[in-house]
Tab-separated table of C-alpha atoms and ligand atoms in Angstrom:
chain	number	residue	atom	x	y	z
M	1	UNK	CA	-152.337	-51.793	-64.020
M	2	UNK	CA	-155.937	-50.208	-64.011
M	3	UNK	CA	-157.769	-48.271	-61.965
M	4	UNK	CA	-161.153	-49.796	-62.008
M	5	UNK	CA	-163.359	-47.058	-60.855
M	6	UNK	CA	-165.627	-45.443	-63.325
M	7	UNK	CA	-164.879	-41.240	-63.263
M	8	UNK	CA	-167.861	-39.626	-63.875
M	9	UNK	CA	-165.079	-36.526	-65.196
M	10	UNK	CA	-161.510	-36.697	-65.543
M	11	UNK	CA	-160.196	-33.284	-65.772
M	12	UNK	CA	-156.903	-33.163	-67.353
M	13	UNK	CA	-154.661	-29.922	-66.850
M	14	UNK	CA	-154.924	-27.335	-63.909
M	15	UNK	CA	-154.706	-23.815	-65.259
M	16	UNK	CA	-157.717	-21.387	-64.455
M	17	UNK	CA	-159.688	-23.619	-66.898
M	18	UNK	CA	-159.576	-26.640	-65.336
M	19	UNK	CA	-159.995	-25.071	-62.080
M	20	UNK	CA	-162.996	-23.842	-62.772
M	21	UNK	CA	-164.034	-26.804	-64.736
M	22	UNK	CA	-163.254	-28.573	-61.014
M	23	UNK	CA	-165.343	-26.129	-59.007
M	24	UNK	CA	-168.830	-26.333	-61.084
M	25	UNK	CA	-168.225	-30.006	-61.718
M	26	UNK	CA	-167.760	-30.639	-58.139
M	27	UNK	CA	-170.606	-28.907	-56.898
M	28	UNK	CA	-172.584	-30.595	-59.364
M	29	UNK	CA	-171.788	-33.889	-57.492
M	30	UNK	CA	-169.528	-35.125	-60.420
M	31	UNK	CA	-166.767	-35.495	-58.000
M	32	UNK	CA	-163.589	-34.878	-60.091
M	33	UNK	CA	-160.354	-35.928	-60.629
M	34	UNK	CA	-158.141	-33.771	-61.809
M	35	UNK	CA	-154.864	-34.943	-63.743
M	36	UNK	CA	-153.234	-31.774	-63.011
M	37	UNK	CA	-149.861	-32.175	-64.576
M	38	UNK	CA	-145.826	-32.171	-62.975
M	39	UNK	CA	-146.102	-28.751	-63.622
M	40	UNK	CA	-149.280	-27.626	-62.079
M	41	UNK	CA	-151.478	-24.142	-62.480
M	42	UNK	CA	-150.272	-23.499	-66.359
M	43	UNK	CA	-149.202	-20.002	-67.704
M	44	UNK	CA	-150.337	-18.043	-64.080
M	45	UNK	CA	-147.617	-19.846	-62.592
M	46	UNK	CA	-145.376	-18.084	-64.304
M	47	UNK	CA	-146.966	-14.959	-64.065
M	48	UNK	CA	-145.786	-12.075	-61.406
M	49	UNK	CA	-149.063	-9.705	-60.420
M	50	UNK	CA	-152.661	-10.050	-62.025
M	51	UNK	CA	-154.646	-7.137	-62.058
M	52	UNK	CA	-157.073	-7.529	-64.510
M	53	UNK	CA	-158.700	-10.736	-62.888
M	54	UNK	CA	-162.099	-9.224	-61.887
M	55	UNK	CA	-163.091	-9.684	-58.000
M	56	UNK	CA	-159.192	-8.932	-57.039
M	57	UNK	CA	-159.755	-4.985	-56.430
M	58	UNK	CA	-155.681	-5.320	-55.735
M	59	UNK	CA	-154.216	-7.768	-57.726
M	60	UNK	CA	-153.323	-10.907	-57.072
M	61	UNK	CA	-150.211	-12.897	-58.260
M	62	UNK	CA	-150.449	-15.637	-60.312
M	63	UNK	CA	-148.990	-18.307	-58.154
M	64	UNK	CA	-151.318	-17.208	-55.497
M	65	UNK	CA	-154.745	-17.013	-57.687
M	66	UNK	CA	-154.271	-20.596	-59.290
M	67	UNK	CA	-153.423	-21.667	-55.312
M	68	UNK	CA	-157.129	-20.167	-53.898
M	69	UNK	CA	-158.726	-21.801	-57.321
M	70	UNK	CA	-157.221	-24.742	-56.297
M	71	UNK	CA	-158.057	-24.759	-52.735
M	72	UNK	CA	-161.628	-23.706	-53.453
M	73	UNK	CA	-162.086	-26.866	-56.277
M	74	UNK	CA	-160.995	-29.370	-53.471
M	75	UNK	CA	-162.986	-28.174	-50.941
M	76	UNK	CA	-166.428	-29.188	-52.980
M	77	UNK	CA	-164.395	-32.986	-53.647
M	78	UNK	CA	-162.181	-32.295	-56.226
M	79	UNK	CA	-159.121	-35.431	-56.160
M	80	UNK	CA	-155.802	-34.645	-57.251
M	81	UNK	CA	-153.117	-36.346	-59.023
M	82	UNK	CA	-149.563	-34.661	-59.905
M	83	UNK	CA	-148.438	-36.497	-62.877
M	84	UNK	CA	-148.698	-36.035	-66.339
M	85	UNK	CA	-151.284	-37.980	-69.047
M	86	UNK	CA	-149.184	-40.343	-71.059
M	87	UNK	CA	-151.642	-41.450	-72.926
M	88	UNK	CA	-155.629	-41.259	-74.037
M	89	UNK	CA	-157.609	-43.714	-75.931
M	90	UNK	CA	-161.460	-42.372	-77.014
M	91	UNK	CA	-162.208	-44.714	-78.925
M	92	UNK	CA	-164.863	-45.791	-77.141
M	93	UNK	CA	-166.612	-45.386	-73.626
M	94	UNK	CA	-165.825	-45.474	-71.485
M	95	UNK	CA	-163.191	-42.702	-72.837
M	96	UNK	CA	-159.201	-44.283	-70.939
M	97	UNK	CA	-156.513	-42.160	-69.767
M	98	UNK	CA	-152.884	-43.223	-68.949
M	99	UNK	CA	-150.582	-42.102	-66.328
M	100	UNK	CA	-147.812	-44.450	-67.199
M	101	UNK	CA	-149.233	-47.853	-66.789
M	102	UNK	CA	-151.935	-46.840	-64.897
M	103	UNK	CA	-155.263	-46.500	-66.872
M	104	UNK	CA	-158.236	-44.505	-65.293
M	105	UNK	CA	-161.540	-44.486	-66.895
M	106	UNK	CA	-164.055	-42.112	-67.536
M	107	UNK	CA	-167.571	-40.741	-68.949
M	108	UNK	CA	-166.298	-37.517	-69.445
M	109	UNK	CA	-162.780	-35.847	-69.999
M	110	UNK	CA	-162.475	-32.118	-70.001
M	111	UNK	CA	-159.215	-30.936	-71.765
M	112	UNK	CA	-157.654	-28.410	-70.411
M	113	UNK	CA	-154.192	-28.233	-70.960
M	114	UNK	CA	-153.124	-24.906	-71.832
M	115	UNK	CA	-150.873	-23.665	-74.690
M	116	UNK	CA	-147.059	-22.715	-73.584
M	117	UNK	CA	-146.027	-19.191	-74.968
M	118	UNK	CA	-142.672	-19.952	-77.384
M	119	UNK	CA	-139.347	-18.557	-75.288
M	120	UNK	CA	-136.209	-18.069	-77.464
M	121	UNK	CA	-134.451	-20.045	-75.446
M	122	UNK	CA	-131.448	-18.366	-74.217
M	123	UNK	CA	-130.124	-18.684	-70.612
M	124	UNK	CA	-130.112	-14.876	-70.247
M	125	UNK	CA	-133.975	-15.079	-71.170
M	126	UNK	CA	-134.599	-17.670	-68.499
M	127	UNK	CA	-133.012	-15.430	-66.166
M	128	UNK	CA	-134.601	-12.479	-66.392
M	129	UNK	CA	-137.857	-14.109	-66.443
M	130	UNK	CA	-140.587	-12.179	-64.848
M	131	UNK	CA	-137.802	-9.587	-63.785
M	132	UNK	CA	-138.238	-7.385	-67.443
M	133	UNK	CA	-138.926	-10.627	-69.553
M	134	UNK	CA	-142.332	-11.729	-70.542
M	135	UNK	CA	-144.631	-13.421	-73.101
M	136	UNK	CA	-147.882	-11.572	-72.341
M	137	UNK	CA	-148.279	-7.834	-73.199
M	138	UNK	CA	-152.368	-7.653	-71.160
M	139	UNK	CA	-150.990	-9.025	-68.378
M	140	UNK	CA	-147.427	-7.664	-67.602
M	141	UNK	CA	-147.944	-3.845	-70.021
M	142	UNK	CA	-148.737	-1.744	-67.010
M	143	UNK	CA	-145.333	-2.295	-65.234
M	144	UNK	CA	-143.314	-0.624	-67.929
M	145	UNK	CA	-144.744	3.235	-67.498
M	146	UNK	CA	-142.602	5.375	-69.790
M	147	UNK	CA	-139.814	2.999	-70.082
M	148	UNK	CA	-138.458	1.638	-73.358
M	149	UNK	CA	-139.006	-1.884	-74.096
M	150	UNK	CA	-138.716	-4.112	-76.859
M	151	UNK	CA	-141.172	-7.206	-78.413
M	152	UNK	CA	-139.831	-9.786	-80.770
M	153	UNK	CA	-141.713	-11.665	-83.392
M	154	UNK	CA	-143.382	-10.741	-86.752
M	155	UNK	CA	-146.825	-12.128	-86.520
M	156	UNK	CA	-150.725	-10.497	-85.424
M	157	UNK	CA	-149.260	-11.380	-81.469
M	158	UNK	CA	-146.291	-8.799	-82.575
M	159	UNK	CA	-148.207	-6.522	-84.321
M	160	UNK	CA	-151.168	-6.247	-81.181
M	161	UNK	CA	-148.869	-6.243	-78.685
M	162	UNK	CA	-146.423	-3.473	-79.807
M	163	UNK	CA	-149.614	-1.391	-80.033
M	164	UNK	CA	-150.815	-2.052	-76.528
M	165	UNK	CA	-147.971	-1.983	-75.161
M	166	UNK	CA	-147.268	2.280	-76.140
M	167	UNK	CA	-150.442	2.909	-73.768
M	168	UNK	CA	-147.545	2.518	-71.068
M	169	UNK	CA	-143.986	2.894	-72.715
M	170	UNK	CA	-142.118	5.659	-74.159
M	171	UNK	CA	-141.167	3.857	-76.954
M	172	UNK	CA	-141.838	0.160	-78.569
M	173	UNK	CA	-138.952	-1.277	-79.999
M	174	UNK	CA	-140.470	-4.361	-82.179
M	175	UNK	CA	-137.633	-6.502	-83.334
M	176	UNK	CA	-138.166	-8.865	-86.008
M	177	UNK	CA	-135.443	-11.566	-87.911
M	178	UNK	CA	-136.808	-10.636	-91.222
M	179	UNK	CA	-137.294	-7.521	-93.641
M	180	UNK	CA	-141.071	-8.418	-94.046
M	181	UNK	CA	-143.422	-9.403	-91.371
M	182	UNK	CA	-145.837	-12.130	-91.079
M	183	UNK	CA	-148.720	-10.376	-89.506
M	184	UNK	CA	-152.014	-9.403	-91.774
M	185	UNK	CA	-151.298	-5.590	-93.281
M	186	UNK	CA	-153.968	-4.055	-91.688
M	187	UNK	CA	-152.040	-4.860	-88.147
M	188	UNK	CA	-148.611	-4.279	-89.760
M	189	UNK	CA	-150.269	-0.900	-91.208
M	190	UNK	CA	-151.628	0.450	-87.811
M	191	UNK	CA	-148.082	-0.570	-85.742
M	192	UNK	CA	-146.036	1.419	-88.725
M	193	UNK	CA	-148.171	3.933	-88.107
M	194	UNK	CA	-147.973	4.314	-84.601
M	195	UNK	CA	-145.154	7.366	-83.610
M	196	UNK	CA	-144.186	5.406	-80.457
M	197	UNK	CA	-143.329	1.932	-82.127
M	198	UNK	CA	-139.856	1.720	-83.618
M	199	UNK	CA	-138.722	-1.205	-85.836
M	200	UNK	CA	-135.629	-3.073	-86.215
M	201	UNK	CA	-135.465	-5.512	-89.063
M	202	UNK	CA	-133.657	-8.227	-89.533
M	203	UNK	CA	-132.619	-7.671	-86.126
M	204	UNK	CA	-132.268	-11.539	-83.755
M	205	UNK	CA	-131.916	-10.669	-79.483
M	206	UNK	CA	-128.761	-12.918	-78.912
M	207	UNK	CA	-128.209	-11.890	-74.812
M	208	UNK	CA	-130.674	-10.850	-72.151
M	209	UNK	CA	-128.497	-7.763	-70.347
M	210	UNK	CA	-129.345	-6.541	-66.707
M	211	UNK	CA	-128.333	-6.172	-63.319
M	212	UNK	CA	-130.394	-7.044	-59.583
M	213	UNK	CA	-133.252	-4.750	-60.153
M	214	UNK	CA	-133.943	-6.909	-63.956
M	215	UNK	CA	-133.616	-6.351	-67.651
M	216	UNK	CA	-131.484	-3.082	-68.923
M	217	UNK	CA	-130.908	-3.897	-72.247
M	218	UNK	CA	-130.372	-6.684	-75.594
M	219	UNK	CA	-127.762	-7.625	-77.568
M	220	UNK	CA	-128.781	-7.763	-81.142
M	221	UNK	CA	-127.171	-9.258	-83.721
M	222	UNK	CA	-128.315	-8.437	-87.429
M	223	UNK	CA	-129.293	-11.270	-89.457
M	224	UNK	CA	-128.202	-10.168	-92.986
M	225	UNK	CA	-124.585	-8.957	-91.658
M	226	UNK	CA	-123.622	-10.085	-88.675
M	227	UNK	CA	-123.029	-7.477	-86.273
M	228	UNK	CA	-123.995	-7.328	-83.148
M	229	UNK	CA	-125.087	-4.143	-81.133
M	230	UNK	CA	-126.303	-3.448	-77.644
M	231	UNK	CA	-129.683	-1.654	-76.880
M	232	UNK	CA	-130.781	-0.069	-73.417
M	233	UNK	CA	-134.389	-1.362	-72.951
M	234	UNK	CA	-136.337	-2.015	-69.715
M	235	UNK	CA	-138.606	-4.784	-71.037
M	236	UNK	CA	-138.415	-7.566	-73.312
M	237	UNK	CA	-141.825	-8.874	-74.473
M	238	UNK	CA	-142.279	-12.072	-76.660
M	239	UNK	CA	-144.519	-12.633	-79.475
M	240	UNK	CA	-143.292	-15.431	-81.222
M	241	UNK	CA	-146.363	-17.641	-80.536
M	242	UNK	CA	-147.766	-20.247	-78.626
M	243	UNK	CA	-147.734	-24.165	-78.959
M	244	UNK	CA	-150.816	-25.958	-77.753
M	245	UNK	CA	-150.307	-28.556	-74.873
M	246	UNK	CA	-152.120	-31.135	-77.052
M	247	UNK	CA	-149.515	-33.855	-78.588
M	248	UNK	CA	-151.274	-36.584	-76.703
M	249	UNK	CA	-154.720	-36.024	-78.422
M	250	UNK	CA	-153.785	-35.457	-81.539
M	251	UNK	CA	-154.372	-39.154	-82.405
M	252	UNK	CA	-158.492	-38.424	-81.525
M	253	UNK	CA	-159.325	-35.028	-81.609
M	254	UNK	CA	-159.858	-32.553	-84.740
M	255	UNK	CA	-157.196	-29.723	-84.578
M	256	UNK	CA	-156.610	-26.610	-86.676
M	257	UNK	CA	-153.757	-25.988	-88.526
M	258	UNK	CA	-151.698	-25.234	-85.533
M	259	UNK	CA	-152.571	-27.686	-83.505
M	260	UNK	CA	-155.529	-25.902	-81.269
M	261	UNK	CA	-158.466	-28.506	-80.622
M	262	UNK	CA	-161.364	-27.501	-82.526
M	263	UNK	CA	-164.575	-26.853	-80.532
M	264	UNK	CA	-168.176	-26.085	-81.676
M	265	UNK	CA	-168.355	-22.725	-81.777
M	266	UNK	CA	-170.431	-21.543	-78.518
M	267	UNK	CA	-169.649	-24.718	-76.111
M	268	UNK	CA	-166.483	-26.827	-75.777
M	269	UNK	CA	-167.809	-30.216	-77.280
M	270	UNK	CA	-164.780	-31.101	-79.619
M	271	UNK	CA	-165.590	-33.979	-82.118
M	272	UNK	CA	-165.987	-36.886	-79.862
M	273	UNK	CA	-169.279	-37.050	-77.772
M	274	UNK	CA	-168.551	-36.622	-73.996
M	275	UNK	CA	-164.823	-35.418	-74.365
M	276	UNK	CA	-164.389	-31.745	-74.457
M	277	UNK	CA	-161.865	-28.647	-74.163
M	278	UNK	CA	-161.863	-25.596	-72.321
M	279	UNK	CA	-159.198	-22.870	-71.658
M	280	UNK	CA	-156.154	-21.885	-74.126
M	281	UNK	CA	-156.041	-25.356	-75.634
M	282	UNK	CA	-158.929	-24.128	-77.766
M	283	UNK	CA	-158.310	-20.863	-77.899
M	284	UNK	CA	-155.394	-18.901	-79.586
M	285	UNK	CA	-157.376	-15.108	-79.629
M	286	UNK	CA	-157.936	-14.445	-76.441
M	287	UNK	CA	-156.098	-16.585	-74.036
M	288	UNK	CA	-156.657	-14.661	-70.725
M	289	UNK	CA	-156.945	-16.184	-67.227
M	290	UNK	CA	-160.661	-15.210	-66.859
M	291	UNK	CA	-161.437	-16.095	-70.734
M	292	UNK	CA	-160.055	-19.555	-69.848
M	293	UNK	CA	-162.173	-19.544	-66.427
M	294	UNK	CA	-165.367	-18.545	-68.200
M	295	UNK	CA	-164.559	-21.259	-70.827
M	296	UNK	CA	-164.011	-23.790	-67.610
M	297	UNK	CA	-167.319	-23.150	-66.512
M	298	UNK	CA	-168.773	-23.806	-69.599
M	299	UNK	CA	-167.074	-27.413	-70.241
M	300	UNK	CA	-168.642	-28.354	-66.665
M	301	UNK	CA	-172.044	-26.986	-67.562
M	302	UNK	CA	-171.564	-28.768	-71.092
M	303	UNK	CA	-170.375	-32.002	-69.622
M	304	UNK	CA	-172.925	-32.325	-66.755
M	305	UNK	CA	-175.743	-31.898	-69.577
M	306	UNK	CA	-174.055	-34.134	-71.572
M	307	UNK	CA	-174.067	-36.503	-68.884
M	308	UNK	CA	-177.731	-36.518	-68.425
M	309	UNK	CA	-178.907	-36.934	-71.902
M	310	UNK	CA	-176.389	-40.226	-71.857
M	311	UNK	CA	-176.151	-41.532	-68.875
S	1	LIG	P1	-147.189	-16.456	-85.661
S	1	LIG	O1	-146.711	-17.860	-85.732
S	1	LIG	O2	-148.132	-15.965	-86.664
S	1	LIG	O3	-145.903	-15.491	-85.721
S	1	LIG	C1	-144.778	-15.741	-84.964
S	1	LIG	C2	-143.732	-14.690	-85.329
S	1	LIG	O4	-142.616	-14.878	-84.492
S	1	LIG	C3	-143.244	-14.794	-86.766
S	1	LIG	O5	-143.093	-13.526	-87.335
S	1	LIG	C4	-141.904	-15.495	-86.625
S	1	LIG	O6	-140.943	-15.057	-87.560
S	1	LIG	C5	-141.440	-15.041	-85.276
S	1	LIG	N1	-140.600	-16.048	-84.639
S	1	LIG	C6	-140.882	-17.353	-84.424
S	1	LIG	N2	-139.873	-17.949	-83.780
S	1	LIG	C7	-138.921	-17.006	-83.619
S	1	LIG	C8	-137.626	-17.017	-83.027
S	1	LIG	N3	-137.123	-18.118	-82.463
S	1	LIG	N4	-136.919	-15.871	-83.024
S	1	LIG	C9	-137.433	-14.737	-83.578
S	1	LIG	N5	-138.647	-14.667	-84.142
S	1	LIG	C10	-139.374	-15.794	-84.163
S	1	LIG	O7	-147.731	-16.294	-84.159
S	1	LIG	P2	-148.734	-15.207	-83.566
S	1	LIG	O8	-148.777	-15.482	-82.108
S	1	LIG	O9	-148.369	-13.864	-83.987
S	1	LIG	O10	-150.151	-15.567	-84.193
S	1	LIG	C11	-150.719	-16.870	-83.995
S	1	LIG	C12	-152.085	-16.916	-84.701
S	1	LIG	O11	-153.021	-16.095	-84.007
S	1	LIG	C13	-152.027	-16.380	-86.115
S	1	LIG	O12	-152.901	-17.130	-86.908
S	1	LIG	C14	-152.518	-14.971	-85.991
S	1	LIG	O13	-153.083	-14.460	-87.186
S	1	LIG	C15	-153.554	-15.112	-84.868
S	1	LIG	N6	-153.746	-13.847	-84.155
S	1	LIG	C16	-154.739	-13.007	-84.572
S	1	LIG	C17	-154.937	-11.805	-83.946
S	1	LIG	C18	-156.038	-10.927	-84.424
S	1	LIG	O14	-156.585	-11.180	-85.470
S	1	LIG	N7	-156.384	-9.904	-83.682
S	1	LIG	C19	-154.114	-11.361	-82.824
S	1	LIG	C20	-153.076	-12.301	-82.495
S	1	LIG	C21	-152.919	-13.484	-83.153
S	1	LIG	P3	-141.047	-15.440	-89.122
S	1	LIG	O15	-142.128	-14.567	-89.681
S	1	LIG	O16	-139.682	-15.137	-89.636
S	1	LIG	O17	-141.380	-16.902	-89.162
């Protein structure tokens, strides 16, 4: 089955990225279709209050920024469809992307499917979500004002995060399944040094504890003997990284080493002419909402030149 119409920009994903991506391109007259996924809006969704989102003087939650992004990007013509891409084949123009059987075409994709933060995976973690549990120290530090909270993982994430995150609580608490960490010495150095951070080594969380009002504590179990203790904490942040959303492009487009689609540095043109990536797809440093928004922009602006040079 095939849907015949030429796309002058398929849009795939629907995180602040794309959103923005949908907004510029649409009010260039590109008219846009957005593939926005089954699970529509990306990491905001899952996100309580933003604050640091510039132009929202008093926050705004997640949910209800991606929502006004969205509203805004169909108002100039942007088309919607709630499934998920399947497939993509670029290997020539112009570029074809699945939904099941269906095949749309296109002169220009924009990729902009997020990365999903890494979750332990335990029930208790699930449930707790967004109530004391979360996997982003800029956006959720500020609630946990001299409280004591814990972040798991070893790596840079770890390392930056435990440090931010003693602007606001009493004490850090950075829990990590090994004896030597990951992250690059000069991070490990300046969290070690830091009076407010507190690690546990070879130290796994194995339960989520709380009550109604959210997290009170974790049950840790150490890795080398066994035992398992339980620790009052407030907050449990994690920092065990972040898996690209890009297993269907991996076939055409030039990744790094953990799987992030490489861009040019300065735009969002990845290796193949007229496809191109914005948002935390490309981008494991900074990964904020308005990061990913400014990188939207750009992919439209890119695209829309593009566009006009090869028409
Ligand atoms: P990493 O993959 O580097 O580290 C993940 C850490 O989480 C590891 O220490 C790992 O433990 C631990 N971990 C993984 N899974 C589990 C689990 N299930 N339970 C407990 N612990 C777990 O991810 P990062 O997000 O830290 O970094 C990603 C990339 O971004 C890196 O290249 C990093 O250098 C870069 N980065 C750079 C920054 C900077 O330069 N300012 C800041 C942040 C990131 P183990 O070590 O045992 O495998």
């Amino acid at each position: 089955m095939s849907d015949n119409q030429l796309e002058d920009m398929i849009i795939i994903g629907s995180g602040p990225a794309g959103l923005t991506c949908a907004i510029y391109a649409a009010r260039a007259n590109l008219k846009p279709l957005m593939i926005e996924g089954e699970e529509a809006g990306g990491q905001l969704m899952v996100t309580t209050d933003v604050e640091n989102f510039p132009g929202f003087e008093h926050g705004v939650t997640g949910p209800n920024l991606v929502a006004t992004m969205r509203s805004q990007a169909e108002r100039f013509g942007t088309r919607f469809i709630t499934r998920n891409v399947t497939k993509v084949d670029f290997s020539s123009r112009p570029f074809k992307v699945f939904i099941g059987q269906t095949q749309y075409l296109a002169k220009t994709v924009v990729i902009s499917t997020g990365a999903s933060a890494k979750y332990l995976g335990l029930e208790s973690e699930r449930k707790y979500m967004n109530r004391g549990v979360s996997a982003c120290a800029t956006c959720d530090g500020a609630f946990f004002k001299n409280v004591e909270v814990a972040v798991v993982g070893g790596g840079d994430t770890a390392m930056e995060e435990a440090n931010f995150l003693t602007r606001f609580a009493s004490t850090v608490h950075l829990i990590h399944r090994r004896d030597s960490f990951r992250a690059s010495k000069i991070m490990v150095d300046r969290a070690l040094a830091n009076p407010k951070i507190k690690v546990h080594y070879n130290k796994e969380v194995v339960e989520v504890l709380g009550d109604e009002k959210g997290v009170n504590g974790l049950m840790l179990k150490d890795t080398v003997t066994g035992a398992t203790e339980r620790h009052q904490f407030q907050g449990l942040f994690l920092a065990i990284g972040h898996k690209p959303n890009t297993d269907v492009f991996k076939e055409w487009l030039r990744l790094d080493e953990t799987g992030y689609i490489k861009t040019e540095k300065g735009s969002t043109y990845t290796n193949i002419p007229g496809v191109f990536a914005a948002g935390d797809v490309q981008d494991h440093v900074y990964r904020q909402a308005i990061t990913a928004a400014g990188s939207g922009c750009m992919a439209s602006i890119d695209a829309e030149r593009w566009l006009e040079a090869n028409p």
